[in-house]
Amino acid sequence: MYIILLRLSEKRAEAAKHLAGHKDWIARGIADGVFLVVGGLEPKRGGALIAHGESRAEIEARVAADPFVAEGVVTAEILDVTPQRADQRLDFLLKSAD
């Protein structure tokens, strides 16, 4: 499982130009079943995602394809998390950690 932090950069003013592509990128990640949760870092500091089901290399490639990342609107940090305990509704994350 991965936590992906997208922190706004000094190019944040360019976000509007790439917003449609960024939203499409999020929609693809959700449709592919990779992105479980997507939301904003408050107050207006960027975004965060929880992802699973792909290798580190696949996640890195997916993140690099985000127009916000490609255009330098955000900087990305990918945190690799090995879940050890979870609410039973999230048991699928424990199984994918094996």
Short mmCIF file of C-alpha atoms in Angstrom, two decimals:
data_model
loop_
_atom_site.label_atom_id
_atom_site.label_comp_id
_atom_site.label_asym_id
_atom_site.label_seq_id
_atom_site.Cartn_x
_atom_site.Cartn_y
_atom_site.Cartn_z
CA MET A 1 0.00 0.00 0.00
CA TYR A 2 1.22 3.51 -0.73
CA ILE A 3 0.47 6.95 0.59
CA ILE A 4 1.22 9.51 -2.09
CA LEU A 5 1.68 13.13 -1.07
CA LEU A 6 1.39 15.78 -3.78
CA ARG A 7 2.69 19.04 -2.35
CA LEU A 8 2.12 22.28 -4.23
CA SER A 9 5.31 23.82 -5.61
CA GLU A 10 6.30 27.33 -6.59
CA LYS A 11 4.45 26.62 -9.88
CA ARG A 12 1.08 26.29 -8.09
CA ALA A 13 -0.32 29.19 -10.12
CA GLU A 14 -0.20 26.92 -13.20
CA ALA A 15 -2.56 24.37 -11.64
CA ALA A 16 -5.65 25.63 -13.50
CA LYS A 17 -3.99 24.90 -16.87
CA HIS A 18 -3.50 21.23 -15.95
CA LEU A 19 -6.53 20.62 -13.73
CA ALA A 20 -8.62 18.73 -16.32
CA GLY A 21 -5.74 16.34 -17.02
CA HIS A 22 -5.09 15.88 -13.30
CA LYS A 23 -8.77 15.05 -12.71
CA ASP A 24 -8.68 12.54 -15.59
CA TRP A 25 -5.56 10.98 -14.08
CA ILE A 26 -7.35 10.58 -10.73
CA ALA A 27 -10.43 9.10 -12.45
CA ARG A 28 -8.23 6.53 -14.26
CA GLY A 29 -6.54 5.54 -10.99
CA ILE A 30 -9.91 5.02 -9.32
CA ALA A 31 -11.36 3.15 -12.31
CA ASP A 32 -8.28 0.89 -12.37
CA GLY A 33 -8.88 0.05 -8.70
CA VAL A 34 -5.49 1.45 -7.68
CA PHE A 35 -6.54 4.66 -5.92
CA LEU A 36 -8.63 3.95 -2.83
CA VAL A 37 -8.82 7.46 -1.37
CA VAL A 38 -8.05 10.85 -2.91
CA GLY A 39 -8.25 14.17 -1.09
CA GLY A 40 -6.74 17.54 -0.39
CA LEU A 41 -4.03 18.50 2.07
CA GLU A 42 -5.39 21.39 4.04
CA PRO A 43 -5.10 24.27 4.08
CA LYS A 44 -4.62 24.19 0.28
CA ARG A 45 -1.20 22.53 0.44
CA GLY A 46 -1.74 19.90 -2.24
CA GLY A 47 -3.24 16.43 -2.24
CA ALA A 48 -2.90 12.92 -0.86
CA LEU A 49 -3.82 9.51 -2.18
CA ILE A 50 -3.92 5.98 -0.83
CA ALA A 51 -3.05 3.43 -3.48
CA HIS A 52 -2.60 -0.32 -3.62
CA GLY A 53 -2.37 -3.30 -5.93
CA GLU A 54 0.66 -2.25 -7.97
CA SER A 55 4.40 -2.55 -7.56
CA ARG A 56 6.53 0.40 -6.49
CA ALA A 57 7.74 0.81 -10.09
CA GLU A 58 4.17 0.84 -11.39
CA ILE A 59 3.12 3.40 -8.79
CA GLU A 60 6.12 5.59 -9.64
CA ALA A 61 5.21 5.45 -13.34
CA ARG A 62 1.57 6.23 -12.57
CA VAL A 63 2.53 9.22 -10.41
CA ALA A 64 4.95 10.50 -13.07
CA ALA A 65 2.03 10.46 -15.56
CA ASP A 66 0.02 12.95 -13.46
CA PRO A 67 0.04 16.25 -15.37
CA PHE A 68 0.52 18.13 -12.09
CA VAL A 69 3.70 16.12 -11.44
CA ALA A 70 4.91 16.24 -15.06
CA GLU A 71 4.47 20.03 -15.21
CA GLY A 72 6.00 20.67 -11.77
CA VAL A 73 2.79 22.02 -10.20
CA VAL A 74 3.35 19.56 -7.35
CA THR A 75 6.20 17.51 -5.99
CA ALA A 76 5.37 13.89 -5.26
CA GLU A 77 6.44 11.79 -2.30
CA ILE A 78 5.55 8.11 -2.32
CA LEU A 79 5.48 6.40 1.07
CA ASP A 80 5.52 2.60 1.06
CA VAL A 81 3.35 1.31 3.92
CA THR A 82 3.19 -2.32 5.04
CA PRO A 83 -0.16 -2.63 6.82
CA GLN A 84 -0.09 -4.92 9.83
CA ARG A 85 -3.52 -4.36 11.39
CA ALA A 86 -6.74 -2.99 9.97
CA ASP A 87 -10.45 -2.76 10.48
CA GLN A 88 -12.06 -5.84 8.92
CA ARG A 89 -13.46 -3.70 6.09
CA LEU A 90 -9.86 -3.14 5.01
CA ASP A 91 -8.67 -6.75 5.31
CA PHE A 92 -7.93 -6.80 1.58
CA LEU A 93 -5.01 -4.45 2.28
CA LEU A 94 -3.47 -6.93 4.71
CA LYS A 95 -3.69 -9.73 2.18
CA SER A 96 -2.00 -7.63 -0.50
CA ALA A 97 0.88 -6.90 1.89
CA ASP A 98 1.99 -10.57 1.90
#
